[in-house]
Amino acid sequence: MDFTPTEEQAAARDLAARIFGDLSTPERLTAAGTGSDPELWKALCAAGLVGAVEELGLLGLVLLLEEQGRTTAQAPFASTCVYGLLAVAAHGSPEQRERLLPGIRDGSVVVCGAFPAQGGVRGTGTGGEQASARGELTGTVPVVPWLRDATHVLVADDRRELWLTPVTDAASVEAVELTAPWSAGRLTLDGTPAERLGAAGVHPGAQVRQLASHSPTPSLYTEVLATARTAFAGLQAGVCAGSLARAVAHVNAREQFGRPLATRQAVQLRAADAHMDVEAIRVTAYEAAWRRDAGLPYATHALTAAWWASEAGLRVVHTGQHLHGGAGADLDHPVHRHFLWGRQLDAYLGCGGEVLQELGELIVSENEEAEVGAE
């Protein structure tokens, strides 16, 4: 395996770092409140970063999301790329791709995902024809991140089939405030018309990646969920790296008894542990993304990345806040944003214990299938 970014991926990452760094200052984040920054979103789309993800692949997206996480930039970048661009490009019908992708690339179409953290759908079902390209959705999804920014939502029904519907067709969208400022909402559907992603299945030109060695044709739901987990693990890597960088800067500048806090062994050990955790989150996200782009099995790798992002992510953002001492308790301090994002990403990824259980069950299932195949 080789995680070295291509020239195009490195250039896109550097451009993203510049845009996020320029437009996601603490002052602008404070002004944006709990919503997204529309000027930042326009800048990202005008620079072509959303559309570029088609060519950069999931590893390229992970690199871009790291830069977003470093600054806790408030934009629906992750959701639109995962549930919109990559999902439609890989699994949409030719008509869906022709109709939706241009708007997604230029930012006029913003997509969010009504995906639960743990893979079960919460009361969302199809009330229309199961085999047709169109159907009706009825049910409620309590929390959908970036729903208030979105024009379309990708919904997983109770049969784990994926449907696209315009947000304006929903029965209601109520604002929900999360720990992190993700413009979330409560989605209520009542006989809402929707179109199946890919219509009657995967279009002939789609690339269906192997999620597991014994599952050559995984469901679209499973594929999109694994992609989302990998991408959001990359976002967590950036959040944690940003938190640690702020902490390191603080303990180098802050003096106690005439010496910088950074000279204290306890501080050094705590920061070193956090650094190792950040690297573990990063490398597992890179591996899952690289395998997906290479067409290799990556179901267990996506879950591994999600587990590290959840478990280690919490440790790192707690460390970042702790090393700031009293300043870390200030809710208006920039490091507190990283703490809030880290906590929210932990919940969104499914929480460490739940993800670990799912990973264990998947490994057992794969081993059983391998034994049956060997017989």
Short mmCIF file of C-alpha atoms in Angstrom, two decimals:
data_model
loop_
_atom_site.label_atom_id
_atom_site.label_comp_id
_atom_site.label_asym_id
_atom_site.label_seq_id
_atom_site.Cartn_x
_atom_site.Cartn_y
_atom_site.Cartn_z
CA MET A 1 0.00 0.00 0.00
CA ASP A 2 1.08 3.56 -0.67
CA PHE A 3 -0.57 6.53 1.03
CA THR A 4 1.63 9.12 -0.67
CA PRO A 5 -0.71 11.73 -2.15
CA THR A 6 -0.62 12.18 -5.89
CA GLU A 7 0.37 15.57 -7.24
CA GLU A 8 -3.30 16.41 -7.76
CA GLN A 9 -4.28 15.31 -4.25
CA ALA A 10 -1.46 17.31 -2.68
CA ALA A 11 -2.40 20.43 -4.67
CA ALA A 12 -6.06 20.11 -3.68
CA ARG A 13 -5.10 19.59 -0.03
CA ASP A 14 -2.92 22.70 -0.03
CA LEU A 15 -5.67 24.75 -1.66
CA ALA A 16 -8.20 23.50 0.88
CA ALA A 17 -5.83 24.33 3.74
CA ARG A 18 -5.48 27.88 2.42
CA ILE A 19 -9.24 28.42 2.01
CA PHE A 20 -10.14 26.92 5.38
CA GLY A 21 -7.34 28.81 7.08
CA ASP A 22 -8.33 32.15 5.55
CA LEU A 23 -12.09 31.86 6.03
CA SER A 24 -12.48 29.79 9.20
CA THR A 25 -10.96 32.17 11.71
CA PRO A 26 -12.30 32.16 15.29
CA GLU A 27 -13.98 35.48 14.59
CA ARG A 28 -15.86 34.19 11.54
CA LEU A 29 -16.80 30.97 13.34
CA THR A 30 -18.25 32.99 16.20
CA ALA A 31 -20.20 35.14 13.76
CA ALA A 32 -21.61 32.03 12.02
CA GLY A 33 -23.06 30.80 15.32
CA THR A 34 -24.50 27.29 15.00
CA GLY A 35 -25.03 27.46 11.25
CA SER A 36 -22.80 27.04 8.23
CA ASP A 37 -20.76 29.80 6.62
CA PRO A 38 -22.26 30.45 3.15
CA GLU A 39 -19.24 32.43 1.96
CA LEU A 40 -16.94 29.56 2.84
CA TRP A 41 -19.15 27.13 0.94
CA LYS A 42 -19.12 29.40 -2.11
CA ALA A 43 -15.33 29.64 -1.96
CA LEU A 44 -14.90 25.87 -1.77
CA CYS A 45 -17.20 25.29 -4.73
CA ALA A 46 -15.71 28.13 -6.77
CA ALA A 47 -12.27 26.60 -6.26
CA GLY A 48 -13.61 23.33 -7.68
CA LEU A 49 -12.82 21.31 -4.57
CA VAL A 50 -16.21 19.57 -4.38
CA GLY A 51 -16.13 18.47 -8.00
CA ALA A 52 -12.47 17.47 -7.72
CA VAL A 53 -13.32 14.70 -5.26
CA GLU A 54 -14.65 12.63 -8.19
CA GLU A 55 -11.09 12.36 -9.50
CA LEU A 56 -9.25 12.52 -6.17
CA GLY A 57 -11.11 9.53 -4.75
CA LEU A 58 -11.91 8.79 -1.12
CA LEU A 59 -8.27 9.20 -0.06
CA GLY A 60 -8.28 12.65 -1.62
CA LEU A 61 -11.48 13.49 0.24
CA VAL A 62 -9.96 12.31 3.52
CA LEU A 63 -7.02 14.66 2.94
CA LEU A 64 -9.39 17.58 2.32
CA LEU A 65 -11.53 16.77 5.34
CA GLU A 66 -8.43 16.73 7.53
CA GLU A 67 -7.92 20.37 6.61
CA GLN A 68 -11.55 21.17 7.39
CA GLY A 69 -11.22 19.47 10.77
CA ARG A 70 -8.09 21.44 11.70
CA THR A 71 -10.12 24.65 11.61
CA THR A 72 -13.55 23.20 12.50
CA ALA A 73 -14.84 24.94 9.37
CA GLN A 74 -18.61 25.12 9.26
CA ALA A 75 -19.63 23.91 5.79
CA PRO A 76 -21.56 20.85 4.49
CA PHE A 77 -18.46 19.63 2.68
CA ALA A 78 -18.27 16.07 4.06
CA SER A 79 -21.96 15.30 3.68
CA THR A 80 -22.26 16.64 0.13
CA CYS A 81 -19.18 14.75 -1.04
CA VAL A 82 -20.09 11.44 0.63
CA TYR A 83 -23.87 11.29 0.30
CA GLY A 84 -24.02 13.35 -2.86
CA LEU A 85 -21.02 13.38 -5.17
CA LEU A 86 -19.47 9.97 -4.46
CA ALA A 87 -22.80 8.17 -3.96
CA VAL A 88 -24.39 9.49 -7.15
CA ALA A 89 -21.22 9.19 -9.24
CA ALA A 90 -20.64 5.56 -8.20
CA HIS A 91 -24.20 4.28 -7.90
CA GLY A 92 -26.59 6.68 -9.61
CA SER A 93 -28.30 5.91 -12.88
CA PRO A 94 -27.01 7.72 -16.00
CA GLU A 95 -30.01 10.07 -15.81
CA GLN A 96 -29.40 10.84 -12.12
CA ARG A 97 -25.74 11.54 -12.75
CA GLU A 98 -26.50 13.84 -15.64
CA ARG A 99 -29.16 15.70 -13.67
CA LEU A 100 -27.56 15.94 -10.22
CA LEU A 101 -23.79 15.93 -10.55
CA PRO A 102 -23.39 19.37 -12.23
CA GLY A 103 -25.31 21.02 -9.39
CA ILE A 104 -23.38 19.12 -6.74
CA ARG A 105 -20.09 20.16 -8.30
CA ASP A 106 -20.98 23.87 -8.38
CA GLY A 107 -22.57 23.86 -4.93
CA SER A 108 -26.15 24.63 -5.95
CA VAL A 109 -27.16 21.09 -4.89
CA VAL A 110 -26.26 20.27 -1.29
CA VAL A 111 -26.87 16.70 -0.13
CA CYS A 112 -27.07 15.34 3.40
CA GLY A 113 -27.56 11.78 4.60
CA ALA A 114 -30.33 10.39 6.80
CA PHE A 115 -28.05 7.61 8.00
CA PRO A 116 -28.09 6.40 11.60
CA ALA A 117 -24.78 5.91 13.34
CA GLN A 118 -25.13 2.21 13.95
CA GLY A 119 -26.61 0.95 10.69
CA GLY A 120 -30.24 0.46 11.71
CA VAL A 121 -32.85 2.76 10.21
CA ARG A 122 -34.99 4.61 12.70
CA GLY A 123 -38.59 4.34 11.57
CA THR A 124 -38.03 5.30 7.97
CA GLY A 125 -39.75 3.02 5.48
CA THR A 126 -41.07 2.86 1.93
CA GLY A 127 -44.76 3.05 1.39
CA GLY A 128 -44.61 2.84 -2.38
CA GLU A 129 -43.68 0.21 -4.91
CA GLN A 130 -40.59 -1.65 -3.73
CA ALA A 131 -39.34 -2.65 -7.17
CA SER A 132 -39.99 0.61 -8.97
CA ALA A 133 -37.63 3.51 -9.47
CA ARG A 134 -39.94 5.80 -7.51
CA GLY A 135 -41.66 5.33 -4.18
CA GLU A 136 -42.97 7.13 -1.12
CA LEU A 137 -41.22 7.54 2.22
CA THR A 138 -42.94 7.75 5.58
CA GLY A 139 -41.22 8.10 8.92
CA THR A 140 -39.03 10.34 11.03
CA VAL A 141 -35.26 10.66 11.31
CA PRO A 142 -34.59 12.51 14.59
CA VAL A 143 -31.24 14.01 13.63
CA VAL A 144 -29.84 14.65 10.15
CA PRO A 145 -26.60 16.69 10.11
CA TRP A 146 -26.57 19.63 7.66
CA LEU A 147 -30.24 19.11 6.85
CA ARG A 148 -30.92 22.85 7.14
CA ASP A 149 -28.31 23.53 4.44
CA ALA A 150 -29.39 20.73 2.11
CA THR A 151 -31.46 20.75 -1.06
CA HIS A 152 -31.59 16.92 -1.18
CA VAL A 153 -31.38 14.16 1.39
CA LEU A 154 -30.23 10.57 0.86
CA VAL A 155 -32.50 8.38 2.99
CA ALA A 156 -31.90 4.77 4.02
CA ASP A 157 -35.24 3.00 4.46
CA ASP A 158 -36.09 0.07 6.74
CA ARG A 159 -35.00 -2.35 4.01
CA ARG A 160 -31.67 -0.53 3.71
CA GLU A 161 -32.45 0.74 0.25
CA LEU A 162 -31.35 4.27 -0.63
CA TRP A 163 -33.68 7.00 -1.82
CA LEU A 164 -33.09 10.59 -2.88
CA THR A 165 -35.69 13.22 -2.17
CA PRO A 166 -35.70 17.04 -2.26
CA VAL A 167 -35.78 18.54 1.21
CA THR A 168 -38.61 20.85 0.12
CA ASP A 169 -40.85 17.78 -0.36
CA ALA A 170 -40.43 16.68 3.27
CA ALA A 171 -43.45 17.00 5.54
CA SER A 172 -41.37 19.06 7.95
CA VAL A 173 -37.82 20.04 8.83
CA GLU A 174 -37.25 21.22 12.39
CA ALA A 175 -33.99 22.71 13.58
CA VAL A 176 -31.97 20.55 15.99
CA GLU A 177 -28.89 21.84 17.78
CA LEU A 178 -26.09 19.34 18.20
CA THR A 179 -22.89 19.55 20.21
CA ALA A 180 -21.13 20.68 17.03
CA PRO A 181 -22.61 23.40 14.78
CA TRP A 182 -23.71 21.12 11.93
CA SER A 183 -26.98 22.84 10.88
CA ALA A 184 -28.85 19.68 11.82
CA GLY A 185 -32.56 19.07 11.62
CA ARG A 186 -35.32 16.60 12.39
CA LEU A 187 -36.66 15.12 9.16
CA THR A 188 -40.31 14.07 8.96
CA LEU A 189 -41.57 12.28 5.85
CA ASP A 190 -45.23 11.51 5.19
CA GLY A 191 -45.80 9.81 1.87
CA THR A 192 -42.94 11.90 0.48
CA PRO A 193 -42.12 11.04 -3.15
CA ALA A 194 -38.56 9.80 -3.64
CA GLU A 195 -36.40 8.22 -6.30
CA ARG A 196 -34.31 5.14 -5.67
CA LEU A 197 -30.58 5.77 -5.99
CA GLY A 198 -29.56 3.99 -9.16
CA ALA A 199 -33.23 3.31 -10.00
CA ALA A 200 -33.45 -0.45 -10.56
CA GLY A 201 -30.05 -1.11 -9.05
CA VAL A 202 -26.48 -0.20 -9.90
CA HIS A 203 -26.07 1.32 -13.34
CA PRO A 204 -23.90 -0.67 -15.75
CA GLY A 205 -21.01 1.76 -15.61
CA ALA A 206 -20.77 1.96 -11.83
CA GLN A 207 -17.77 0.76 -9.89
CA VAL A 208 -18.92 -1.52 -7.09
CA ARG A 209 -16.04 -1.85 -4.63
CA GLN A 210 -15.61 -5.03 -2.64
CA LEU A 211 -16.40 -4.37 0.99
CA ALA A 212 -15.41 -7.83 2.12
CA SER A 213 -13.65 -10.69 0.44
CA HIS A 214 -16.76 -12.85 0.72
CA SER A 215 -19.22 -10.12 -0.30
CA PRO A 216 -18.40 -9.27 -3.93
CA THR A 217 -21.68 -7.42 -4.45
CA PRO A 218 -22.42 -5.45 -1.27
CA SER A 219 -25.59 -3.42 -0.92
CA LEU A 220 -25.43 0.24 -1.79
CA TYR A 221 -26.34 1.02 1.80
CA THR A 222 -23.33 -0.90 3.12
CA GLU A 223 -21.02 0.69 0.57
CA VAL A 224 -22.15 4.26 1.28
CA LEU A 225 -22.03 3.69 5.05
CA ALA A 226 -18.45 2.40 4.86
CA THR A 227 -17.46 5.37 2.70
CA ALA A 228 -19.06 7.75 5.17
CA ARG A 229 -17.32 6.20 8.15
CA THR A 230 -13.95 6.47 6.43
CA ALA A 231 -14.52 10.08 5.42
CA PHE A 232 -15.69 11.18 8.85
CA ALA A 233 -12.74 9.40 10.45
CA GLY A 234 -10.56 11.63 8.27
CA LEU A 235 -12.49 14.65 9.52
CA GLN A 236 -11.86 13.52 13.10
CA ALA A 237 -8.14 13.19 12.36
CA GLY A 238 -8.11 16.87 11.39
CA VAL A 239 -10.15 17.93 14.42
CA CYS A 240 -7.74 16.12 16.73
CA ALA A 241 -4.64 17.43 14.95
CA GLY A 242 -5.98 20.97 15.28
CA SER A 243 -6.74 20.50 18.97
CA LEU A 244 -3.27 19.11 19.67
CA ALA A 245 -1.56 21.89 17.69
CA ARG A 246 -3.35 24.50 19.78
CA ALA A 247 -2.38 22.69 22.98
CA VAL A 248 1.28 22.46 21.98
CA ALA A 249 1.37 26.16 21.14
CA HIS A 250 -0.21 26.96 24.50
CA VAL A 251 2.13 24.89 26.68
CA ASN A 252 5.16 26.30 24.86
CA ALA A 253 4.03 29.87 25.49
CA ARG A 254 2.60 29.47 28.98
CA GLU A 255 5.14 29.65 31.82
CA GLN A 256 4.87 28.31 35.32
CA PHE A 257 7.52 28.94 37.97
CA GLY A 258 9.69 30.52 35.33
CA ARG A 259 9.59 27.60 32.90
CA PRO A 260 7.30 26.81 29.95
CA LEU A 261 4.70 24.17 30.71
CA ALA A 262 6.07 22.19 27.77
CA THR A 263 9.21 21.38 29.79
CA ARG A 264 7.17 19.36 32.31
CA GLN A 265 7.44 15.64 31.80
CA ALA A 266 3.78 14.98 32.56
CA VAL A 267 2.77 17.49 29.87
CA GLN A 268 5.18 15.97 27.36
CA LEU A 269 3.89 12.45 27.96
CA ARG A 270 0.27 13.53 27.65
CA ALA A 271 0.99 15.35 24.39
CA ALA A 272 3.01 12.39 23.06
CA ASP A 273 0.14 9.99 23.74
CA ALA A 274 -2.23 12.35 21.93
CA HIS A 275 0.15 12.56 18.97
CA MET A 276 0.22 8.76 18.66
CA ASP A 277 -3.58 8.66 18.79
CA VAL A 278 -3.83 11.25 16.01
CA GLU A 279 -1.47 9.21 13.85
CA ALA A 280 -3.49 6.05 14.49
CA ILE A 281 -6.71 7.78 13.41
CA ARG A 282 -5.00 9.18 10.33
CA VAL A 283 -3.31 5.99 9.14
CA THR A 284 -6.40 3.79 9.59
CA ALA A 285 -8.52 6.31 7.67
CA TYR A 286 -5.88 6.48 4.94
CA GLU A 287 -5.74 2.70 4.65
CA ALA A 288 -9.51 2.28 4.39
CA ALA A 289 -9.73 5.08 1.80
CA TRP A 290 -6.80 3.75 -0.22
CA ARG A 291 -8.28 0.26 -0.32
CA ARG A 292 -11.63 1.59 -1.45
CA ASP A 293 -10.01 3.57 -4.25
CA ALA A 294 -7.98 0.52 -5.28
CA GLY A 295 -11.10 -1.67 -5.42
CA LEU A 296 -9.94 -3.86 -2.52
CA PRO A 297 -12.06 -5.21 0.36
CA TYR A 298 -12.33 -2.56 3.07
CA ALA A 299 -15.33 -3.26 5.30
CA THR A 300 -13.23 -4.16 8.34
CA HIS A 301 -10.82 -1.32 7.57
CA ALA A 302 -13.64 1.25 7.53
CA LEU A 303 -14.87 0.00 10.89
CA THR A 304 -11.32 0.04 12.27
CA ALA A 305 -10.91 3.65 11.18
CA ALA A 306 -14.26 4.54 12.76
CA TRP A 307 -13.27 2.85 16.03
CA TRP A 308 -9.97 4.70 16.26
CA ALA A 309 -11.68 7.99 15.38
CA SER A 310 -14.26 7.44 18.09
CA GLU A 311 -12.13 6.05 20.93
CA ALA A 312 -8.86 7.87 20.31
CA GLY A 313 -10.63 11.00 19.11
CA LEU A 314 -12.26 11.47 22.50
CA ARG A 315 -8.94 11.06 24.27
CA VAL A 316 -7.23 13.64 22.07
CA VAL A 317 -9.84 16.40 22.34
CA HIS A 318 -10.00 15.88 26.11
CA THR A 319 -6.20 16.17 26.22
CA GLY A 320 -6.27 19.32 24.11
CA GLN A 321 -8.70 20.97 26.48
CA HIS A 322 -6.93 19.68 29.60
CA LEU A 323 -3.50 20.97 28.54
CA HIS A 324 -5.00 24.46 28.21
CA GLY A 325 -5.66 24.45 31.94
CA GLY A 326 -8.15 27.10 32.99
CA ALA A 327 -8.30 28.52 29.46
CA GLY A 328 -9.62 25.17 28.27
CA ALA A 329 -12.69 25.63 30.45
CA ASP A 330 -13.59 28.82 28.57
CA LEU A 331 -16.48 27.98 26.23
CA ASP A 332 -15.40 30.77 23.89
CA HIS A 333 -11.82 29.52 23.52
CA PRO A 334 -11.06 28.11 20.04
CA VAL A 335 -9.91 24.77 21.52
CA HIS A 336 -13.40 24.21 22.88
CA ARG A 337 -14.71 23.94 19.30
CA HIS A 338 -12.41 21.01 18.71
CA PHE A 339 -13.70 19.41 21.90
CA LEU A 340 -17.31 19.80 20.77
CA TRP A 341 -16.58 18.48 17.26
CA GLY A 342 -14.66 15.51 18.67
CA ARG A 343 -17.55 14.60 20.95
CA GLN A 344 -20.07 14.93 18.12
CA LEU A 345 -18.02 12.85 15.69
CA ASP A 346 -17.74 10.13 18.33
CA ALA A 347 -21.53 9.96 18.52
CA TYR A 348 -21.97 10.18 14.75
CA LEU A 349 -19.52 7.36 14.04
CA GLY A 350 -21.43 5.10 16.40
CA CYS A 351 -19.41 5.29 19.63
CA GLY A 352 -16.39 3.05 20.15
CA GLY A 353 -18.06 0.12 21.91
CA GLU A 354 -20.81 -0.19 19.31
CA VAL A 355 -18.39 0.02 16.40
CA LEU A 356 -16.10 -2.55 18.03
CA GLN A 357 -19.02 -4.95 18.45
CA GLU A 358 -19.97 -4.55 14.79
CA LEU A 359 -16.36 -5.10 13.74
CA GLY A 360 -16.12 -8.28 15.81
CA GLU A 361 -19.36 -9.64 14.36
CA LEU A 362 -18.14 -8.90 10.83
CA ILE A 363 -14.82 -10.70 11.42
CA VAL A 364 -16.65 -13.75 12.83
CA SER A 365 -19.03 -13.74 9.88
CA GLU A 366 -16.16 -13.56 7.37
CA ASN A 367 -14.31 -16.40 9.08
CA GLU A 368 -17.42 -18.61 9.08
CA GLU A 369 -17.99 -17.93 5.38
CA ALA A 370 -14.34 -18.72 4.65
CA GLU A 371 -14.62 -22.05 6.48
CA VAL A 372 -17.78 -22.94 4.55
CA GLY A 373 -16.08 -22.03 1.29
CA ALA A 374 -13.06 -24.16 2.16
CA GLU A 375 -15.28 -27.17 2.68
#
